[in-house]
Coordinates of C-alpha atoms in Angstrom, one line a residue:
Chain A
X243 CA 172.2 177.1 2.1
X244 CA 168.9 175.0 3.0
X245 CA 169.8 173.2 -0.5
X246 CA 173.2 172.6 0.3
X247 CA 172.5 171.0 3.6
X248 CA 169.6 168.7 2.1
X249 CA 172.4 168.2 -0.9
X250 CA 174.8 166.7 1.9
X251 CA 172.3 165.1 4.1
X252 CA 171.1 162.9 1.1
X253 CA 174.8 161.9 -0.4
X254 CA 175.1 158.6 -2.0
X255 CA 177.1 156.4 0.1
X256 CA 178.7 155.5 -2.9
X257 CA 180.9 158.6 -3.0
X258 CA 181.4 158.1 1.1
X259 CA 182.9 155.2 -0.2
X260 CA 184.9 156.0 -3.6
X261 CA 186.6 159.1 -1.3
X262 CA 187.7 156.6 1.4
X263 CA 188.7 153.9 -1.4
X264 CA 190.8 157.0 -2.8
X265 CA 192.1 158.5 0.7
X266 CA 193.4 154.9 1.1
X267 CA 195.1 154.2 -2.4
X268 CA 196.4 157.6 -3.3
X269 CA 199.3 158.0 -0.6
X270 CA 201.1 155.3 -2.4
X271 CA 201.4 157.1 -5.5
X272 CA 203.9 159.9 -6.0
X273 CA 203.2 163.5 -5.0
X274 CA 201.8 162.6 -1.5
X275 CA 205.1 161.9 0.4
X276 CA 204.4 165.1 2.3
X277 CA 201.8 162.7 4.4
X278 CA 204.7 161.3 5.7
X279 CA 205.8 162.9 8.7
X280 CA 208.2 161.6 11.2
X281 CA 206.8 160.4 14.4
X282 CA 208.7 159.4 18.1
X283 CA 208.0 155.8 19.7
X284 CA 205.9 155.2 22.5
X285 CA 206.8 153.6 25.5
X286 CA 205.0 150.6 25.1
X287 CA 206.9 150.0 21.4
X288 CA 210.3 151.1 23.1
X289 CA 209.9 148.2 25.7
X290 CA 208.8 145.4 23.3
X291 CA 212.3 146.2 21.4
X292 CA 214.3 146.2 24.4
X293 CA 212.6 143.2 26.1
X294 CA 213.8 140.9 23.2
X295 CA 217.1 142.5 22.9
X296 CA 218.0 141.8 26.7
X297 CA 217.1 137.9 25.7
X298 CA 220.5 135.9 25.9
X299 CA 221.6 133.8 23.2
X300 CA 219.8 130.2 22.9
X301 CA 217.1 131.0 25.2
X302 CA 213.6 129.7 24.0
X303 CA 210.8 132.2 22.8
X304 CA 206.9 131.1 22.0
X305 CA 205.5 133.2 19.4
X306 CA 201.4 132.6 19.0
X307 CA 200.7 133.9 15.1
X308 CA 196.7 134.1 16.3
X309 CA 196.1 136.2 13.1
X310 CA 194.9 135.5 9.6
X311 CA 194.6 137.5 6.1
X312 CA 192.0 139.9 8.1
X313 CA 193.9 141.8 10.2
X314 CA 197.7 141.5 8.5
X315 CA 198.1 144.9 7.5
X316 CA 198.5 145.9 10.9
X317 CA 199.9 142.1 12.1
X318 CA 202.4 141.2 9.6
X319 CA 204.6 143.9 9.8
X320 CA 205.1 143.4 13.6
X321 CA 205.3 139.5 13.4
X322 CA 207.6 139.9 10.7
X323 CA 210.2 142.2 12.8
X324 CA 209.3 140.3 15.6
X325 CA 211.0 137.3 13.9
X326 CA 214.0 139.0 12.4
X327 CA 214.9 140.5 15.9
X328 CA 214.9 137.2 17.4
X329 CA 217.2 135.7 14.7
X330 CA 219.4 138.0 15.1
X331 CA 219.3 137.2 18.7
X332 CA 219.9 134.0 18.1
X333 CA 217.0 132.9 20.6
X334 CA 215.3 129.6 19.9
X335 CA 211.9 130.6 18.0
X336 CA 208.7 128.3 18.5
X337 CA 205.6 129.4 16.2
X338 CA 202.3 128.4 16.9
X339 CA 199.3 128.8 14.9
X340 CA 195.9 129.0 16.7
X341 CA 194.0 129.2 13.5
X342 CA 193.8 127.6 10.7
X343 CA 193.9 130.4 8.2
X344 CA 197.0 131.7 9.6
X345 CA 199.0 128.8 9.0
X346 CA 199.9 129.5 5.9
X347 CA 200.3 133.4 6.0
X348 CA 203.0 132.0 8.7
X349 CA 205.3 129.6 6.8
X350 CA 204.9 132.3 3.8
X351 CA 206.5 134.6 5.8
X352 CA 209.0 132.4 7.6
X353 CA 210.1 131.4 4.0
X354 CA 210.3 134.8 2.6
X355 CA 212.1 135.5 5.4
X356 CA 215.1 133.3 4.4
X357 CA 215.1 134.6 0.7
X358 CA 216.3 138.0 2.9
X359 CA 219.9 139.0 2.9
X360 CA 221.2 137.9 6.5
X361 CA 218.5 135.3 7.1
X362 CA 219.3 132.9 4.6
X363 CA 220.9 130.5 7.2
X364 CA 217.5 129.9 9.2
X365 CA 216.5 126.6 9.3
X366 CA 213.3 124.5 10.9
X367 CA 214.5 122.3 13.6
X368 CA 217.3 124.5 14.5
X369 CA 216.6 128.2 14.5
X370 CA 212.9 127.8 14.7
X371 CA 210.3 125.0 15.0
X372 CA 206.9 125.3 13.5
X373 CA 204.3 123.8 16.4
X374 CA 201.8 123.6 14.2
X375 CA 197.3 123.9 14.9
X376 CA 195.8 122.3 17.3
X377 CA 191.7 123.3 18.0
X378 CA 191.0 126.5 19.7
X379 CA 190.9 125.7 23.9
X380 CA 192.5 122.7 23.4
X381 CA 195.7 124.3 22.8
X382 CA 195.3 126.3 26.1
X383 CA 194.3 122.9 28.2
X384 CA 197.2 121.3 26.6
X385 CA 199.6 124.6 27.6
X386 CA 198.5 124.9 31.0
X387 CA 199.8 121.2 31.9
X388 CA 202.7 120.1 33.6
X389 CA 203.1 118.0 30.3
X390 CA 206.6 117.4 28.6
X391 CA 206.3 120.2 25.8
X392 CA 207.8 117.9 23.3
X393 CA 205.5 115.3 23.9
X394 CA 202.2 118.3 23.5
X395 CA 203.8 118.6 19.7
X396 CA 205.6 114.9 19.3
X397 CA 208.5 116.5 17.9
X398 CA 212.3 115.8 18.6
X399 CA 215.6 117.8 18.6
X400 CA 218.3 119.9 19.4
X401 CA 215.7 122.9 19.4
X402 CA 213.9 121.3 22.2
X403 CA 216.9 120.8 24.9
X404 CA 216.1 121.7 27.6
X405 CA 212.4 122.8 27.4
X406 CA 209.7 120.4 29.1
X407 CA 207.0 122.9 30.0
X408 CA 206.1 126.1 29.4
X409 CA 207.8 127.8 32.5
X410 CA 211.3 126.9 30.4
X411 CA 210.0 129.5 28.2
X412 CA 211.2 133.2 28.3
X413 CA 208.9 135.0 26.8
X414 CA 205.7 134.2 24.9
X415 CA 204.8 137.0 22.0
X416 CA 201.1 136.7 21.0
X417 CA 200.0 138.5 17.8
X418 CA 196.3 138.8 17.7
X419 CA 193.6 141.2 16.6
X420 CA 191.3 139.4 19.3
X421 CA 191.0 138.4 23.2
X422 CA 193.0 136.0 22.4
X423 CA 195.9 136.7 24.4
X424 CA 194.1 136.9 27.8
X425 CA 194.5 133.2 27.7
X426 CA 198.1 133.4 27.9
X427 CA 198.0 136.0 30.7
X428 CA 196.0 133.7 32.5
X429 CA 198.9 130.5 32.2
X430 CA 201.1 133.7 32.9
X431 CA 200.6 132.7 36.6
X432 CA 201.0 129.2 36.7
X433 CA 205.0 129.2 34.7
X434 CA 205.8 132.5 35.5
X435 CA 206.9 133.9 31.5
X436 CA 207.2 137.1 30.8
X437 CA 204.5 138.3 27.4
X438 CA 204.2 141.1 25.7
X439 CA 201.8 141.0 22.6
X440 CA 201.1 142.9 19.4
X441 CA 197.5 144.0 18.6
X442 CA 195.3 145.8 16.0
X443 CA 194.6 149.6 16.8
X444 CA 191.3 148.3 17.9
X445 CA 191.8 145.6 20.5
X446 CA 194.7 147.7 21.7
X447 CA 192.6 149.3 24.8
X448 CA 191.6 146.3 25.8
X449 CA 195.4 145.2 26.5
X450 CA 196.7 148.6 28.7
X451 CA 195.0 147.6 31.8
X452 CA 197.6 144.3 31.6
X453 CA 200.5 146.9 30.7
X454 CA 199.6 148.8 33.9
X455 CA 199.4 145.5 36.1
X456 CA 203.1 144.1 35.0
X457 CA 201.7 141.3 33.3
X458 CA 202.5 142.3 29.7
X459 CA 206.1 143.9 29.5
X460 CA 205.3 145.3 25.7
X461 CA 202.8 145.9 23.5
X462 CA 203.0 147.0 19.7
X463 CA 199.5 149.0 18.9
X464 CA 198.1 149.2 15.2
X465 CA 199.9 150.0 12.4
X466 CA 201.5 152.3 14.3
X467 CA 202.9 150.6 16.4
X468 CA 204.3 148.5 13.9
X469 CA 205.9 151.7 12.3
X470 CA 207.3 152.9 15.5
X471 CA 209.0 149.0 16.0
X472 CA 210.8 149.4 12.7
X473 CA 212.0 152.7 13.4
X474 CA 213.9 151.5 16.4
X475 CA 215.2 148.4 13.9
X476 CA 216.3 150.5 11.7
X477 CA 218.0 152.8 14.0
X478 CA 219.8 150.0 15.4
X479 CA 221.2 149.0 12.0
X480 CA 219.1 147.0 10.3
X481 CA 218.4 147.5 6.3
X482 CA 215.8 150.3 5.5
X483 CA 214.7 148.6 2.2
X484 CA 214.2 145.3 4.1
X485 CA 211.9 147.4 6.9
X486 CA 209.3 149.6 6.3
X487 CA 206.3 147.4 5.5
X488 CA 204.2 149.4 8.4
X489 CA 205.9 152.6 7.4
X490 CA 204.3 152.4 3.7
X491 CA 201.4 152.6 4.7
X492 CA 201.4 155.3 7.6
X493 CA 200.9 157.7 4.8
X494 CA 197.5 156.1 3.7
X495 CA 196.7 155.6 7.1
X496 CA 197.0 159.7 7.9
X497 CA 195.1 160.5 4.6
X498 CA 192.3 157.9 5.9
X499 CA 191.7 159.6 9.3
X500 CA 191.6 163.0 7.6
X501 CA 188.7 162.3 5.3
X502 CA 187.4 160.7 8.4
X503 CA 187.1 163.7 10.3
X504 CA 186.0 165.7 7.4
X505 CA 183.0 163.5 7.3
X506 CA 182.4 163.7 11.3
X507 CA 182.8 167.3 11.0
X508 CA 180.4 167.6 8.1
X509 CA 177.7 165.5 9.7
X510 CA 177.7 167.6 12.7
X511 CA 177.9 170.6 11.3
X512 CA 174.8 169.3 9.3
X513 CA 172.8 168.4 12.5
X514 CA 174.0 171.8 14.3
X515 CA 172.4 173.7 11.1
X516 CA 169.2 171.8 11.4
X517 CA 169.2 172.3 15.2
X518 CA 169.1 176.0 14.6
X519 CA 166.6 175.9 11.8
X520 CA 164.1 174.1 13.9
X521 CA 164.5 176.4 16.4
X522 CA 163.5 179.3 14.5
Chain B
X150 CA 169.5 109.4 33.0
X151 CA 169.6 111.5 29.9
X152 CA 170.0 114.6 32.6
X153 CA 171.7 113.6 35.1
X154 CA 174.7 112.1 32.9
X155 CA 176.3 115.2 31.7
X156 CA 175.1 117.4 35.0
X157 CA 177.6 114.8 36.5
X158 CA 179.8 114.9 33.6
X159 CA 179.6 118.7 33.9
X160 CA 180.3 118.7 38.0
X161 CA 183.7 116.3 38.2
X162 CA 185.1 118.6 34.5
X163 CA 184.5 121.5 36.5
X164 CA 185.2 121.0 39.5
X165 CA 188.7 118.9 38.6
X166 CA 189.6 121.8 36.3
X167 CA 189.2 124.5 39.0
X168 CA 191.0 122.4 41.6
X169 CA 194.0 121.6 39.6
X170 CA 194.8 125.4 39.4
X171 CA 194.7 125.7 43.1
X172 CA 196.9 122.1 43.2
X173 CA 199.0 121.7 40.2
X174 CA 201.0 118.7 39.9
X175 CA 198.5 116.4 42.1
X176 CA 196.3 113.3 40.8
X177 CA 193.8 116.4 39.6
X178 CA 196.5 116.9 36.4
X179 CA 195.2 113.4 35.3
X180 CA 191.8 113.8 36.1
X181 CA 191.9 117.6 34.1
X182 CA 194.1 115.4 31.2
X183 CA 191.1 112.9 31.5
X184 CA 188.3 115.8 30.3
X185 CA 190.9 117.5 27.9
X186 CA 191.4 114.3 25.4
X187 CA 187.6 114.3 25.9
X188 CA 187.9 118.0 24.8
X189 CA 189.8 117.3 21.5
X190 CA 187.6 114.2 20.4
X191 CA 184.5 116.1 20.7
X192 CA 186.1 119.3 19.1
X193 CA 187.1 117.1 16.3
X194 CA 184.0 115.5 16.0
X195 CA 182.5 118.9 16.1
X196 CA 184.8 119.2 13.0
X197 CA 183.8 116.2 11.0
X198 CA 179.9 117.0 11.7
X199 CA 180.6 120.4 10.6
X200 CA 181.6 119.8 7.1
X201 CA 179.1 117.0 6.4
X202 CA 176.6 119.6 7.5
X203 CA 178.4 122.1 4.2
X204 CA 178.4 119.0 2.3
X205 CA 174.5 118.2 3.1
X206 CA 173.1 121.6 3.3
X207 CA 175.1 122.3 -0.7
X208 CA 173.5 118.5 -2.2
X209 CA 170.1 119.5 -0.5
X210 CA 170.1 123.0 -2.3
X211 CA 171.8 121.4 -5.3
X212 CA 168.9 118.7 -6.0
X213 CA 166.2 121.4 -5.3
X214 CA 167.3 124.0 -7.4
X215 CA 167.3 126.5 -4.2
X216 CA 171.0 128.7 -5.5
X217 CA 171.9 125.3 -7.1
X218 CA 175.2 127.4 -8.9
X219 CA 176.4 129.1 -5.6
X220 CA 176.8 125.4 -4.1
X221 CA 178.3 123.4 -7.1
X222 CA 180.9 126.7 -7.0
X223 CA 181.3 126.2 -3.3
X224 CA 181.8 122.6 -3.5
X225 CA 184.3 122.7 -6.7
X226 CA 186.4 124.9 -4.9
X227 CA 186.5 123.0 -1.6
X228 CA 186.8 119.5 -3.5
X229 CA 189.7 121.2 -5.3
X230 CA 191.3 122.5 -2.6
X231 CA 191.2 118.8 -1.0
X232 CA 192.4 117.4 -4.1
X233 CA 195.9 120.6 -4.7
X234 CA 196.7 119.6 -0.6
X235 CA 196.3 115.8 -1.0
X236 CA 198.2 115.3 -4.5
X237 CA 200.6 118.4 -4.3
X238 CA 201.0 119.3 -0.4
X239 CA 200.6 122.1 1.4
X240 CA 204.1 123.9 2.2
X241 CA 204.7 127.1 0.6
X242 CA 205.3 126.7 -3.4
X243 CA 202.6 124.3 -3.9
X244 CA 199.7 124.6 -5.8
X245 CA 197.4 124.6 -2.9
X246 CA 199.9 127.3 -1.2
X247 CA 199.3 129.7 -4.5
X248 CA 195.4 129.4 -4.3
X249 CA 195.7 130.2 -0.9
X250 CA 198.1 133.2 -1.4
X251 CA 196.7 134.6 -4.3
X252 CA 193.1 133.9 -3.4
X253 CA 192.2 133.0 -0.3
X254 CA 194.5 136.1 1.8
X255 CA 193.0 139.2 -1.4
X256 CA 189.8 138.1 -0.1
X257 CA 190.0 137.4 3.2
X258 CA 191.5 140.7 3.9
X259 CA 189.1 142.1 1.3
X260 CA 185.9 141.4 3.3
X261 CA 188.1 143.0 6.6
X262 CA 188.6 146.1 5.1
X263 CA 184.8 146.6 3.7
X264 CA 184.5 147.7 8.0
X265 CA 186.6 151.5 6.9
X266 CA 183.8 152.1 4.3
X267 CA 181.0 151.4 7.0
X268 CA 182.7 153.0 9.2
X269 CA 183.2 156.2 7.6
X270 CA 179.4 156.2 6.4
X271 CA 178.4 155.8 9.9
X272 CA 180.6 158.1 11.2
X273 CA 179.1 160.6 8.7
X274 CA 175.3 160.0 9.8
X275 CA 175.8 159.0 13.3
X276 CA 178.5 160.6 15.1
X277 CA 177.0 163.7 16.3
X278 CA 176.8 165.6 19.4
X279 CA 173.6 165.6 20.6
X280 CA 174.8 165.7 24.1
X281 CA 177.3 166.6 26.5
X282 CA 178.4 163.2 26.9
X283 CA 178.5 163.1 23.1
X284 CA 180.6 165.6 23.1
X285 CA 183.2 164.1 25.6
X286 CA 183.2 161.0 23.4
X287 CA 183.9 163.0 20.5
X288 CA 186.4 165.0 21.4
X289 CA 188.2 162.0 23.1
X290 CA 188.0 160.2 20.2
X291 CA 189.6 162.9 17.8
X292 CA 192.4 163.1 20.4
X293 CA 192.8 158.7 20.0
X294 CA 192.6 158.7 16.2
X295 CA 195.1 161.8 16.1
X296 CA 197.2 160.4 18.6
X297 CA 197.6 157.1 16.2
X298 CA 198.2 158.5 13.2
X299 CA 202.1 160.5 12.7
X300 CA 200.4 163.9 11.7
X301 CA 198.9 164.3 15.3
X302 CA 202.2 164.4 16.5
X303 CA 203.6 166.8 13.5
X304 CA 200.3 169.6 14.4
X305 CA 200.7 169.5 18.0
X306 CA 203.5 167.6 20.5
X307 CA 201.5 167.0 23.1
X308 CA 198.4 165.6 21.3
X309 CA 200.1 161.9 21.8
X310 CA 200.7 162.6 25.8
X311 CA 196.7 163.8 25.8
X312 CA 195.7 160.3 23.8
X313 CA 197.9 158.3 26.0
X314 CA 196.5 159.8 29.0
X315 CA 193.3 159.4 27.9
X316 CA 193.9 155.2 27.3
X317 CA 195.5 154.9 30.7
X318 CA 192.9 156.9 32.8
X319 CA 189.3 156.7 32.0
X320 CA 189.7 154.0 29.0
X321 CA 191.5 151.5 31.6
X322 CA 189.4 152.0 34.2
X323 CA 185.9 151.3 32.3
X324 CA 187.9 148.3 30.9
X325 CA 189.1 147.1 34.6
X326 CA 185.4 147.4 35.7
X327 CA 184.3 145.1 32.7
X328 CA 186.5 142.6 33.1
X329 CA 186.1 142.6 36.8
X330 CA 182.7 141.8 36.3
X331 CA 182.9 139.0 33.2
X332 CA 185.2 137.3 35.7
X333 CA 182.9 137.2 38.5
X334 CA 180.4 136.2 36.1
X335 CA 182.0 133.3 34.4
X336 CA 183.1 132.4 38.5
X337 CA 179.2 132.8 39.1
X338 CA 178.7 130.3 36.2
X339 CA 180.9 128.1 36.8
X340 CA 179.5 127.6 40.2
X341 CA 175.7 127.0 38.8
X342 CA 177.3 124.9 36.1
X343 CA 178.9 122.3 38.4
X344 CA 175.8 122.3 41.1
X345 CA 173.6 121.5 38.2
X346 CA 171.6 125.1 38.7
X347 CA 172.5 126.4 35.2
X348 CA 171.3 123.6 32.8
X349 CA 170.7 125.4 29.5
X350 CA 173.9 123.7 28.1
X351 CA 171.5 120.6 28.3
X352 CA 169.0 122.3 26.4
X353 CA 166.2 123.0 29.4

């Protein structure tokens, strides 16, 4: 036993790694589909859906893509959905980019998007306008004016009617893997929009205290999250093969935690056994 | 004069910026829009400095043979991304788009996901209970990863009620408590900033 335990105790992190590397990439080859079990949407996922859905036709939403290539396995899927509900809305989308590295994950996706079946009709400068970068903090200075919104961008159009701050806009969506959204809850007060944000599994915590106060009306948490919001788009009629970029992946992210635990378990157990041989 | 110039230019930003909250609309927009094109042109300044300070820093090591190959890779790749965006463009489709696609987002995201394989290493060494309060932390954190992933659900139904209850109770409150305090704190230093007691953004 004593050899066992100094066996374990002394692993190479390499094979820590190669069984996390394989817990992650194995689900997506067949013969692990039983990892896929159904799951029920959380209240928090349910509202983000609905919000959007009770939007009227025309009426302007901001969505802030504050991600890049880092955190869009969790990200993506969400801002992607988020997109295709509001088309089919028929709301008036504004994207803006607060980094620089998103930018382009953002138009990739935008023009993906009209390659889709149903979303080949979406145009920039009439379904959706792409606001473009400006610095980090100067954005939020800019926002938090009384300024004419066109002038912030110096674009012109149809999309823009009626807009000239940001209380004309409904809702603001912020996707972020960051703090980055308490900026927006803090304009929240000045124009009086209604936000609800999707975040990474791990800034999600941070976010609940604003879900209890009122000031966020939604929130999509993790991967999950991003799962759960599908579901519900799917239930509601959208195409399966078009929606289930979060749900590939819920698989690999069961697997993950498993190994996880086997390693916290296995490191305790470890320290318990030494405990007790030290004692004696 | 070389202090007393940006405490002053640090008491009127301040002190306009935190008035025009309080009285939106008035003369105090102008004097806020004043400091904010300030803002920008010392952001992008901040932006222009920054990459002659890559561009210095890579000739430097370059001409003294100090990782001379790292830095003529670095600067290739940035001189040929400059040249795909100027000559090509930048909208999806483009040559600049593909490097970007095909090689900046792999290893971008890459680098991200190296955190599961620390994590799971220090989970493995240091996640033990070596206290009661260790214990509590455990256990509550088997209930939040189970209560995220769809098998939690699938063992036990009530496993996602426990996790959920566990984020609104004692997670919220620890968070409320923190971000009561960083917001009296950045009050606090906003305060000392604009009376000129806090002067270690002038370097004293």
């Amino acid at each position: 036993m004593d050899k066992l335990v100094e066996k374990l105790k002394k692993i190479d992190k390499r094979w820590i790694y190669l069984l996390i590397f394989l817990s992650c990439i194995l689900p997506f080859f067949p013969g692990f589909e039983f990892l896929n079990q159904e799951f029920s949407e959380t209240k928090e996922t349910i509202a983000f859906y609905d919000n959007i859905n009770e939007l009227k036709e025309g009426d302007a939403v901001f969505i802030d893509w504050a991600f890049d290539p880092t955190t869009q396995a969790e990200l993506l899927p969400m801002a992607e959905q988020t997109l295709k509900q509001c088309f089919d809305k028929k709301l008036r989308v504004f994207i803006y980019f607060p980094f620089l590295t998103g930018i382009s994950l953002g138009e990739n996706a935008l023009a993906k998007l009209q390659k889709e079946p149903g979303y080949e009709y979406i145009e920039e400068g009439v379904h959706y306008q792409n606001l473009g970068y400006l610095p980090l903090m100067t954005d939020m200075l800019l926002f938090s004016m009384y300024s004419d919104f066109k002038g912030t961008f110096g674009k012109e159009g149809k999309i823009f009617k009626g807009l000239n701050t940001f209380a004309d806009i409904k809702y603001v969506m912020c996707f972020s893997g960051s703090s980055w959204p308490e900026s927006y809850i803090l304009l929240q007060r000045r124009f009086g929009f209604k936000m609800q944000v999707g975040v990474t599994a791990v800034i999600g915590p941070d976010y609940i205290p604003f879900l209890q106060t009122g000031q966020l009306q939604g929130m999509l948490f993790g991967l999950k999250g991003a799962a759960e919001y599908e579901n519900i788009r799917v239930k509601a009629g959208s195409d399966k093969k078009f929606n289930r970029k979060a749900n590939a992946g819920m698989a690999s992210l069961t697997l993950s935690h498993l190994v996880m635990f086997m390693f916290i378990a296995i490191g305790n157990l470890i320290y318990l056994f030494e405990k007790k041989v030290k004692k004696i | 004069m070389k202090k007393e110039i940006p405490l002053l230019i640090g008491f009127f930003a301040t002190i306009g910026w935190y008035l025009e909250f309080f009285m939106a609309g008035t003369f105090f927009e102008n004097w806020k829009m004043f400091f904010t094109n300030g803002f920008k042109t010392v952001t992008i300044v901040g932006l222009l400095v920054g990459a002659f300070s890559v561009l210095r820093i890579n000739f430097k090591r370059i001409k003294y043979n100090n990782d001379r190959w790292f830095s003529v890779y670095q600067l290739s790749l940035i001189g040929f991304m400059i040249l795909l965006g100027v000559t090509r463009g930048v909208n999806p489709g483009t040559p600049f788009d593909a490097m970007f696609t095909f090689g900046f987002v792999p290893l971008d995201a890459t680098v991200f996901s190296l955190l599961a394989f620390y994590v799971a290493s220090a989970s493995y060494r240091s996640f033990r209970i070596k206290s009661i309060e260790s214990a509590f932390l455990l256990v509550a954190a088997i209930f939040i990863m189970l209560s995220k992933i769809p098998l939690g659900e699938a063992m036990w139904s009530k496993i996602p009620v426990i996790g959920e209850w566990i984020m609104d109770g004692p997670t919220s409150a620890g968070k409320r408590a923190i971000l009561f305090g960083a917001y009296l704190g950045g009050l606090t230093m906003m305060i000392r900033i604009a009376f000129g007691l806090e002067r270690s953004h002038i370097s004293e």
